[in-house]
Coordinates of C-alpha atoms and ligand atoms in Angstrom, one line a residue:
M1 CA 42.4 -1.7 0.8
A2 CA 40.0 -3.0 -1.9
L3 CA 36.2 -2.9 -1.5
L4 CA 35.0 -6.5 -1.4
A5 CA 31.7 -5.7 -3.2
K6 CA 30.3 -2.8 -5.1
R7 CA 26.9 -1.3 -5.3
P8 CA 24.8 -3.2 -7.9
N9 CA 24.3 -1.4 -11.2
G10 CA 21.1 0.6 -11.2
T11 CA 20.9 1.0 -7.4
Q12 CA 21.7 4.0 -5.3
D13 CA 23.0 4.7 -1.8
V14 CA 21.5 7.7 0.0
V15 CA 24.2 8.9 2.3
P16 CA 23.5 10.9 5.5
N17 CA 24.6 14.2 3.8
E18 CA 21.9 13.7 1.1
V19 CA 19.1 12.1 3.1
Y20 CA 17.4 15.3 4.1
K21 CA 16.2 15.6 0.4
W22 CA 14.4 12.3 0.7
Q23 CA 13.0 13.2 4.1
T24 CA 11.6 16.4 2.7
V25 CA 9.7 14.6 0.0
E26 CA 8.6 11.9 2.4
S27 CA 7.2 14.3 4.9
V28 CA 5.3 16.4 2.3
V29 CA 3.9 13.2 0.8
R30 CA 2.8 11.9 4.2
D31 CA 1.2 15.1 5.4
T32 CA -0.6 15.8 2.1
A33 CA -1.9 12.2 1.8
Q34 CA -3.2 12.4 5.3
Q35 CA -5.0 15.7 4.7
F36 CA -6.9 14.0 1.8
G37 CA -7.9 11.2 4.1
F38 CA -5.4 8.5 2.9
R39 CA -3.8 6.1 5.4
E40 CA -0.5 4.4 5.0
I41 CA -0.3 0.7 4.0
R42 CA 2.9 -1.4 4.1
I43 CA 3.2 -4.5 2.0
P44 CA 5.9 -7.1 1.4
T45 CA 8.8 -6.5 -1.0
F46 CA 8.0 -9.6 -3.0
E47 CA 4.8 -11.3 -4.0
E48 CA 3.8 -14.5 -5.9
T49 CA 4.8 -13.9 -9.6
G50 CA 1.3 -14.6 -10.8
L51 CA 0.0 -11.5 -9.0
F52 CA 2.0 -9.2 -11.3
V53 CA 1.4 -11.3 -14.4
R54 CA -2.4 -11.0 -13.8
S55 CA -2.4 -7.3 -12.8
V56 CA 0.4 -5.6 -14.7
G57 CA -0.5 -7.7 -17.7
D58 CA 1.5 -10.4 -19.6
T59 CA 1.9 -8.3 -22.7
T60 CA 3.7 -5.5 -20.9
D61 CA 7.5 -4.9 -21.1
V62 CA 7.5 -5.1 -17.3
V63 CA 6.2 -8.6 -17.1
Q64 CA 7.9 -9.8 -20.3
K65 CA 11.4 -8.5 -19.7
E66 CA 11.9 -6.6 -16.5
M67 CA 10.9 -8.7 -13.5
Y68 CA 13.3 -10.1 -10.9
T69 CA 11.9 -13.5 -10.2
V70 CA 13.3 -16.3 -8.0
S71 CA 11.9 -19.7 -7.5
S72 CA 12.0 -21.3 -4.0
S73 CA 11.6 -24.9 -3.2
G74 CA 8.5 -26.4 -4.8
D75 CA 7.4 -24.8 -8.0
K76 CA 6.2 -21.4 -6.7
T77 CA 8.0 -18.4 -8.0
F78 CA 8.2 -15.0 -6.3
T79 CA 8.9 -11.6 -7.9
L80 CA 10.3 -8.4 -6.4
R81 CA 7.5 -5.9 -6.8
P82 CA 7.9 -4.0 -10.1
E83 CA 5.2 -1.5 -8.9
G84 CA 3.1 -0.9 -5.9
T85 CA -0.5 -1.2 -7.0
A86 CA -0.8 -5.0 -7.4
G87 CA 0.5 -5.8 -3.9
T88 CA -1.5 -3.0 -2.3
I89 CA -4.8 -4.2 -3.9
R90 CA -3.9 -7.8 -3.0
A91 CA -3.4 -6.7 0.7
V92 CA -6.6 -4.7 0.7
I93 CA -8.6 -7.7 -0.5
E94 CA -6.8 -10.2 1.7
N95 CA -7.2 -8.1 4.9
G96 CA -10.9 -7.5 4.3
I97 CA -10.3 -3.7 4.3
L98 CA -13.1 -3.2 1.8
N99 CA -15.6 -4.4 4.4
D100 CA -14.8 -1.5 6.6
G101 CA -16.9 1.0 4.7
L102 CA -16.2 2.7 1.4
P103 CA -14.4 4.4 0.0
Q104 CA -11.1 3.2 1.4
K105 CA -8.0 5.3 0.7
V106 CA -4.5 4.0 1.2
Y107 CA -1.1 5.4 0.3
Y108 CA 2.4 3.9 0.3
T109 CA 6.0 4.9 -0.3
L110 CA 8.1 1.9 -1.3
S111 CA 10.9 0.6 -3.5
C112 CA 10.3 -1.2 -6.7
F113 CA 12.5 -3.4 -8.9
R114 CA 12.8 -3.6 -12.7
H115 CA 15.6 -5.0 -14.7
E116 CA 16.0 -2.2 -17.2
K117 CA 18.9 -0.5 -18.8
A118 CA 20.0 1.8 -16.0
Q119 CA 20.2 5.5 -16.8
K120 CA 19.7 8.9 -15.1
G121 CA 16.3 9.0 -13.4
R122 CA 15.7 5.3 -14.2
L123 CA 17.1 2.8 -11.7
R124 CA 16.7 -0.9 -11.2
E125 CA 15.7 -0.3 -7.7
F126 CA 13.6 2.9 -7.5
H127 CA 11.1 4.4 -5.2
Q128 CA 7.4 5.3 -5.5
F129 CA 4.8 7.2 -3.6
G130 CA 1.4 5.9 -4.6
C131 CA -2.1 6.0 -3.5
E132 CA -5.2 3.9 -4.2
L133 CA -8.8 5.0 -3.7
L134 CA -11.2 2.0 -3.6
G135 CA -15.0 1.9 -3.7
A136 CA -15.9 5.1 -5.5
A137 CA -17.1 5.1 -9.1
S138 CA -18.0 8.8 -9.3
P139 CA -16.0 11.3 -11.3
S140 CA -15.4 13.3 -8.1
A141 CA -13.1 10.5 -6.9
D142 CA -11.0 10.9 -10.1
A143 CA -10.7 14.7 -9.5
D144 CA -9.9 14.3 -5.9
V145 CA -7.1 11.8 -6.6
I146 CA -5.7 14.1 -9.3
A147 CA -5.9 17.0 -6.8
L148 CA -3.8 15.0 -4.2
A149 CA -1.1 14.4 -6.8
D150 CA -1.3 18.0 -7.8
S151 CA -1.0 19.3 -4.2
V152 CA 2.0 17.1 -3.5
L153 CA 3.9 18.4 -6.6
K154 CA 3.0 22.0 -5.7
R155 CA 4.0 21.7 -2.1
L156 CA 7.3 20.3 -3.1
G157 CA 7.8 23.6 -4.9
L158 CA 7.9 22.1 -8.4
R159 CA 7.1 24.3 -11.3
N160 CA 6.4 23.8 -15.1
I161 CA 4.6 20.6 -14.5
V162 CA 1.9 19.9 -17.0
L163 CA -1.1 17.7 -16.3
N164 CA -2.3 15.6 -19.2
I165 CA -5.6 13.7 -18.9
N166 CA -7.6 11.4 -21.0
S167 CA -10.4 8.9 -20.9
I168 CA -9.8 5.4 -22.2
G169 CA -13.5 4.4 -21.8
C170 CA -15.0 1.2 -20.5
P171 CA -14.6 -2.3 -22.0
E172 CA -17.5 -1.6 -24.3
C173 CA -16.0 1.6 -25.9
R174 CA -12.6 -0.1 -25.9
A175 CA -13.7 -3.1 -27.9
K176 CA -14.7 -0.8 -30.8
Y177 CA -11.5 1.2 -30.4
R178 CA -9.4 -2.0 -30.6
E179 CA -11.0 -3.0 -33.8
A180 CA -10.3 0.5 -35.2
L181 CA -6.6 0.2 -34.1
K182 CA -6.3 -3.2 -35.6
A183 CA -7.6 -2.0 -38.9
Y184 CA -5.2 0.9 -38.8
F185 CA -2.1 -1.1 -38.0
E186 CA -2.8 -4.2 -40.0
P187 CA -1.4 -2.8 -43.3
H188 CA 1.8 -1.9 -41.4
R189 CA 2.2 -5.2 -39.7
S190 CA 5.5 -6.2 -41.3
E191 CA 7.1 -2.8 -40.4
L192 CA 6.4 -3.1 -36.7
C193 CA 8.9 -4.3 -34.1
A194 CA 8.6 -8.0 -33.2
T195 CA 6.9 -7.3 -29.8
C196 CA 4.3 -5.1 -31.5
Q197 CA 3.5 -7.6 -34.2
D198 CA 2.6 -9.9 -31.3
R199 CA 0.7 -7.1 -29.5
L200 CA -1.3 -6.4 -32.6
D201 CA -3.2 -9.6 -32.1
K202 CA -3.3 -9.6 -28.3
N203 CA -3.6 -6.0 -27.2
P204 CA -3.3 -3.4 -30.0
M205 CA -3.6 -0.5 -27.5
R206 CA -0.1 -1.4 -26.2
L207 CA 1.3 -0.4 -29.6
L208 CA 0.6 3.2 -28.7
D209 CA 3.2 3.2 -26.0
C210 CA 6.0 1.2 -27.8
K211 CA 9.3 2.9 -27.3
S212 CA 10.6 2.2 -30.8
E213 CA 10.8 5.4 -32.9
E214 CA 9.7 3.6 -36.1
D215 CA 6.6 2.3 -34.4
Q216 CA 5.9 5.7 -32.9
A217 CA 6.0 7.2 -36.4
I218 CA 3.5 4.6 -37.7
A219 CA 1.3 5.3 -34.7
K220 CA 1.2 9.0 -35.3
D221 CA -2.1 9.1 -37.2
A222 CA -3.7 6.2 -35.4
P223 CA -7.4 6.6 -34.3
L224 CA -8.0 8.4 -31.0
I225 CA -9.9 6.7 -28.1
T226 CA -11.8 9.9 -27.4
D227 CA -13.7 9.5 -30.6
Y228 CA -14.9 6.0 -29.4
L229 CA -16.3 6.9 -25.9
C230 CA -19.8 5.7 -25.1
E231 CA -22.3 8.2 -23.6
D232 CA -21.7 7.3 -20.0
C233 CA -17.9 7.4 -20.4
A234 CA -18.1 10.7 -22.2
A235 CA -20.3 12.2 -19.4
H236 CA -17.9 10.9 -16.7
F237 CA -15.0 12.5 -18.4
E238 CA -16.9 15.9 -18.7
T239 CA -17.5 15.9 -15.0
V240 CA -13.9 15.1 -14.1
K241 CA -12.8 18.1 -16.2
K242 CA -15.5 20.3 -14.7
Q243 CA -14.4 19.5 -11.1
L244 CA -10.7 20.0 -11.9
G245 CA -11.8 23.5 -13.2
I246 CA -13.6 24.2 -9.8
M247 CA -10.4 23.1 -8.0
G248 CA -8.3 25.5 -10.1
I249 CA -6.2 22.7 -11.5
D250 CA -4.9 23.3 -15.1
F251 CA -4.8 20.4 -17.5
T252 CA -4.5 19.4 -21.1
V253 CA -6.6 16.7 -22.7
N254 CA -4.2 14.4 -24.4
P255 CA -6.0 11.5 -26.3
K256 CA -2.6 9.8 -26.8
I257 CA -2.2 8.6 -23.2
V258 CA -3.6 5.1 -23.2
R259 CA -2.2 2.8 -20.5
G260 CA -3.3 -0.2 -22.5
L261 CA -3.8 -2.5 -19.6
D262 CA -7.1 -4.4 -19.5
Y263 CA -8.1 -3.2 -16.1
Y264 CA -7.7 0.5 -16.7
T265 CA -11.0 2.3 -17.4
R266 CA -12.0 5.8 -18.1
T267 CA -9.8 8.5 -16.6
V268 CA -6.0 8.3 -17.0
F269 CA -3.5 11.0 -16.3
E270 CA 0.1 12.0 -16.3
F271 CA 2.0 14.9 -14.7
I272 CA 5.0 15.7 -16.9
S273 CA 8.1 17.8 -16.3
N274 CA 10.2 19.2 -19.1
D275 CA 13.2 19.8 -16.9
I276 CA 14.6 16.3 -16.8
G277 CA 14.9 15.5 -20.5
A278 CA 13.0 12.6 -22.1
Q279 CA 12.2 10.9 -18.8
G280 CA 9.5 13.5 -18.1
T281 CA 6.6 11.6 -16.4
V282 CA 6.8 12.4 -12.7
C283 CA 3.4 10.9 -11.9
G284 CA 1.0 8.6 -13.7
G285 CA -2.3 7.1 -12.7
G286 CA -5.8 6.4 -13.6
R287 CA -9.0 4.5 -12.9
Y288 CA -8.9 0.7 -12.9
D289 CA -12.4 -0.5 -12.2
G290 CA -11.6 -4.0 -13.3
L291 CA -8.5 -4.7 -11.2
V292 CA -10.0 -5.7 -7.8
E293 CA -12.1 -8.3 -9.5
T294 CA -9.1 -9.5 -11.7
L295 CA -7.3 -10.2 -8.4
G296 CA -10.1 -12.1 -6.9
G297 CA -12.0 -9.4 -5.0
K298 CA -15.6 -8.3 -5.3
P299 CA -16.1 -6.0 -8.3
T300 CA -15.0 -2.6 -6.8
P301 CA -14.3 0.6 -8.7
A302 CA -10.9 2.0 -7.9
L303 CA -8.2 4.4 -9.0
G304 CA -4.8 5.7 -8.0
F305 CA -1.5 7.0 -9.1
A306 CA 2.2 6.4 -8.6
M307 CA 5.0 9.0 -8.4
G308 CA 8.6 8.2 -9.1
L309 CA 10.5 9.7 -6.2
E310 CA 13.9 9.7 -8.0
R311 CA 12.5 11.7 -10.8
I312 CA 10.8 14.1 -8.4
L313 CA 14.1 14.7 -6.7
L314 CA 16.0 15.2 -10.0
T315 CA 13.4 17.7 -11.0
M316 CA 13.5 19.5 -7.6
E317 CA 17.3 19.7 -7.9
A318 CA 17.1 20.9 -11.5
Q319 CA 14.6 23.6 -10.4
G320 CA 16.5 24.6 -7.3
C321 CA 13.6 23.8 -5.0
E322 CA 14.0 24.2 -1.3
F323 CA 14.6 21.2 1.0
M324 CA 14.0 20.8 4.7
E325 CA 17.0 21.8 6.6
E326 CA 19.0 19.1 8.3
K327 CA 18.8 19.2 12.1
T328 CA 22.2 20.2 13.6
C329 CA 23.6 19.8 17.1
D330 CA 22.1 22.2 19.7
L331 CA 24.9 21.9 22.2
Y332 CA 28.4 20.4 22.2
I333 CA 30.0 20.0 25.6
A334 CA 33.8 19.9 25.5
A335 CA 35.5 18.5 28.5
M336 CA 39.0 18.6 29.9
G337 CA 40.0 15.9 32.5
E338 CA 38.3 12.9 34.0
A339 CA 36.0 14.7 36.5
A340 CA 34.7 17.1 33.8
A341 CA 34.1 14.2 31.4
E342 CA 32.0 12.4 34.0
K343 CA 30.0 15.6 34.7
T344 CA 29.6 16.0 30.9
V345 CA 27.9 12.6 30.6
E346 CA 25.5 13.5 33.4
I347 CA 24.6 16.8 31.8
V348 CA 24.2 15.3 28.3
T349 CA 21.9 12.6 29.6
R350 CA 19.6 15.2 31.3
M351 CA 19.6 17.5 28.3
R352 CA 18.8 14.7 25.8
D353 CA 15.9 13.6 28.1
E354 CA 14.6 17.2 27.7
G355 CA 14.7 16.8 23.9
F356 CA 17.9 18.7 23.1
F357 CA 20.3 17.5 20.4
V358 CA 23.6 17.2 22.5
E359 CA 27.0 15.7 21.7
Y360 CA 30.3 15.3 23.5
D361 CA 33.7 13.7 22.9
L362 CA 33.7 10.0 22.3
V363 CA 37.2 9.5 20.8
G364 CA 39.4 11.1 23.5
R365 CA 40.4 14.3 21.7
G366 CA 42.1 17.3 23.3
L367 CA 40.2 20.5 23.9
K368 CA 41.3 22.2 20.7
A369 CA 40.3 19.2 18.6
Q370 CA 37.0 19.0 20.4
M371 CA 36.3 22.7 19.5
K372 CA 37.2 22.0 15.9
Y373 CA 34.8 19.0 15.8
A374 CA 32.0 21.1 17.4
D375 CA 32.5 23.6 14.6
K376 CA 32.5 21.0 11.9
I377 CA 29.2 19.5 13.1
K378 CA 27.7 23.0 13.2
A379 CA 26.9 23.0 16.9
K380 CA 24.8 26.0 17.8
Y381 CA 26.3 26.3 21.3
V382 CA 29.4 25.0 23.1
I383 CA 30.1 24.7 26.8
V384 CA 33.7 24.0 27.9
L385 CA 34.0 22.1 31.2
G386 CA 37.3 21.8 33.2
D387 CA 38.3 21.6 36.9
S388 CA 37.7 25.3 37.5
E389 CA 34.2 25.2 36.1
L390 CA 33.4 22.2 38.3
E391 CA 34.7 24.1 41.3
S392 CA 32.7 27.3 40.6
G393 CA 29.6 25.5 39.4
S394 CA 29.3 27.8 36.4
A395 CA 30.7 27.7 32.9
K396 CA 30.7 29.9 29.7
L397 CA 28.1 29.1 27.1
K398 CA 29.4 30.1 23.7
N399 CA 27.1 31.0 20.8
M400 CA 29.1 29.5 17.9
A401 CA 27.6 31.8 15.2
T402 CA 28.3 35.1 17.0
G403 CA 31.1 34.1 19.3
E404 CA 29.2 35.7 22.2
Q405 CA 29.7 34.1 25.6
T406 CA 27.4 34.1 28.6
D407 CA 27.7 32.5 32.1
I408 CA 25.6 29.5 32.7
S409 CA 25.1 27.6 35.9
L410 CA 25.9 23.9 36.0
G411 CA 23.3 23.3 38.7
E412 CA 19.5 22.7 38.5
E413 CA 19.1 26.0 36.6
L414 CA 21.2 24.7 33.6
L415 CA 18.2 23.4 31.6
D416 CA 16.1 26.5 32.1
D417 CA 18.9 28.9 31.4
F418 CA 20.0 27.0 28.3
G419 CA 16.4 26.6 27.2
A420 CA 15.9 30.4 27.4
Q421 CA 19.0 31.2 25.3
Y422 CA 18.1 28.5 22.8
Y423 CA 14.5 29.8 22.4
E424 CA 15.8 33.3 21.7
L425 CA 18.3 32.0 19.2
M426 CA 15.7 29.9 17.3
M427 CA 13.2 32.7 17.3
S428 CA 15.7 35.0 15.6
T429 CA 17.2 32.5 13.2
D430 CA 14.7 29.7 12.4
D431 CA 11.6 30.7 10.4
D432 CA 9.9 27.3 10.9
F433 CA 10.5 27.4 14.7
R434 CA 9.1 31.0 14.9
S435 CA 6.0 30.2 12.9
F436 CA 5.4 27.0 14.9
V437 CA 5.6 29.0 18.2
E438 CA 3.4 31.8 16.8
A439 CA 0.8 29.3 15.6
F440 CA 0.8 27.7 19.1
A441 CA 0.4 31.1 20.7
D442 CA -2.5 32.0 18.4
N443 CA -4.2 28.7 19.4
G444 CA -3.8 29.6 23.1
D445 CA -5.5 32.9 22.5
D446 CA -8.6 31.3 21.1
K447 CA -9.2 29.2 24.1
Ligands
ZN1 ZN1 -17.8 3.4 -22.2
ZN2 ZN1 7.0 -1.7 -31.1

C-alpha cells in the first residue's frame, strides 16, 4: 500500500506517544503566564498581508523571502502568520481591549509559518509561546516580562540558559546611531551581500543581523548602540538592570543584539542555549513602543517576547529534562461471554462518570489477548468478569504491578472499594498525587 500524500517538508507530526512533551511545556507556560497576570488570546492563522509588511518590516528576510501568501478573489492577499505579535496587537486594537484599563497582558501559543530552508530546530510550520504587555512605559514592565520568560524556562527545568539584554534606544538615539553605522559600512559597500547593500540605504541596523559570514566579519567592529543612548534611554536601561538584580535574574549586557525593526525601542533581550548548536536563541523579545501606533492604534507603550517551542523541546531533550507523565489506564475490565460483556459496559459507564480512566475490549478478543492488551496499555488494575463472577456478585481485582489480587464486590460498593484501593496505590507510587492530596489536607486544617 502506498501512502497517497506525505507530510510537507518542514512540518512535523506530534504522535500520541510524544504529545506528553508538548503538553508539559504548554501546561508550564499556561500556569506561569497566569501567575504573572497574563490572559490567553487566540487569533486567526492568517491575516491581511499588509499587517505583516507594516509590522514585521519590509526590509526583513521574513517579509522579503519567507511568507506564505495567497490571493483570494479581488486583489486582497492574505498571509499565514510568520509570527504572533502582529496579529495579537491587531486583535487587541480591533477589540478595544486597551480601553479596559492598562496595562493589558495577553499571551498565546500558536503555530507560525515561514518558507525557510528546513533544518533541525527550524521548521516551516513551528510553534511559539508569546506574551505582550501593553500600556506600561516603565522599566518595571520590562523586568517583569523578562522575569516571566525566565520563570518559564526555569520551571521547564532548563539549564545553561544565558540571558543577554541590550537597549536600542528611542528614535532620537537611533537616528544618530544609524548615521554612525552608515558612515562605518559605506567604505565596505561593494563587499556586502546584495540584500545588505540595499539595507545600507534603507535600514543600516538590519546589517547587524545578516546571516552572511562575510558581512558578519565586516560588522565585527561596527559602532555600538549603547554608546549612542540619550539620557532618558540610558536611565531606563539602568533601572531594568537594577530590577533584574533585585529579582535575582542573571544577565549579560550584549550591545550586539539590535532587532533593527523600526518599532523596537529601548530594551531588547534574548535567552540563549548552547546545547542545540548554532540555533541557540530559545526566546527573544523587547519593547516596541511604536508598534501599536504603526498598526493604527493610539500611541501605547508595549513589549513582549516569543519563545520557539520546538527549540525549547530540543533543548529539554538534550538536557534530559523531566516531562509530565502520560496518564495511563486505571482499570481494564476483561470479560468472557455475552452476559459479562454487558455487565462490563454498565460498570465502565459508572466508573467513567466517577472520573476513572477505564477501558474494556472493543475488538472481540479472547481473555488471554485481553490480558495482554491490558498489560500493553499499562493498566494499573484488571478485573476479570465471567459467568461465575456474575453469579457470586464478586470478582478479583488484580494489581498489575505487584500481581496481588483482592476480592471486590460488583454491587453498589464497587466504586468505593475500588476508590480506596486506587487511593492507596496512588499515594504510594505517584509523587504528584501525594503532594496534591497533602496540599489539600493542609488547606483543610487552616479552616
Ligand atoms: Zn533615547
Ligand atoms: Zn548581508
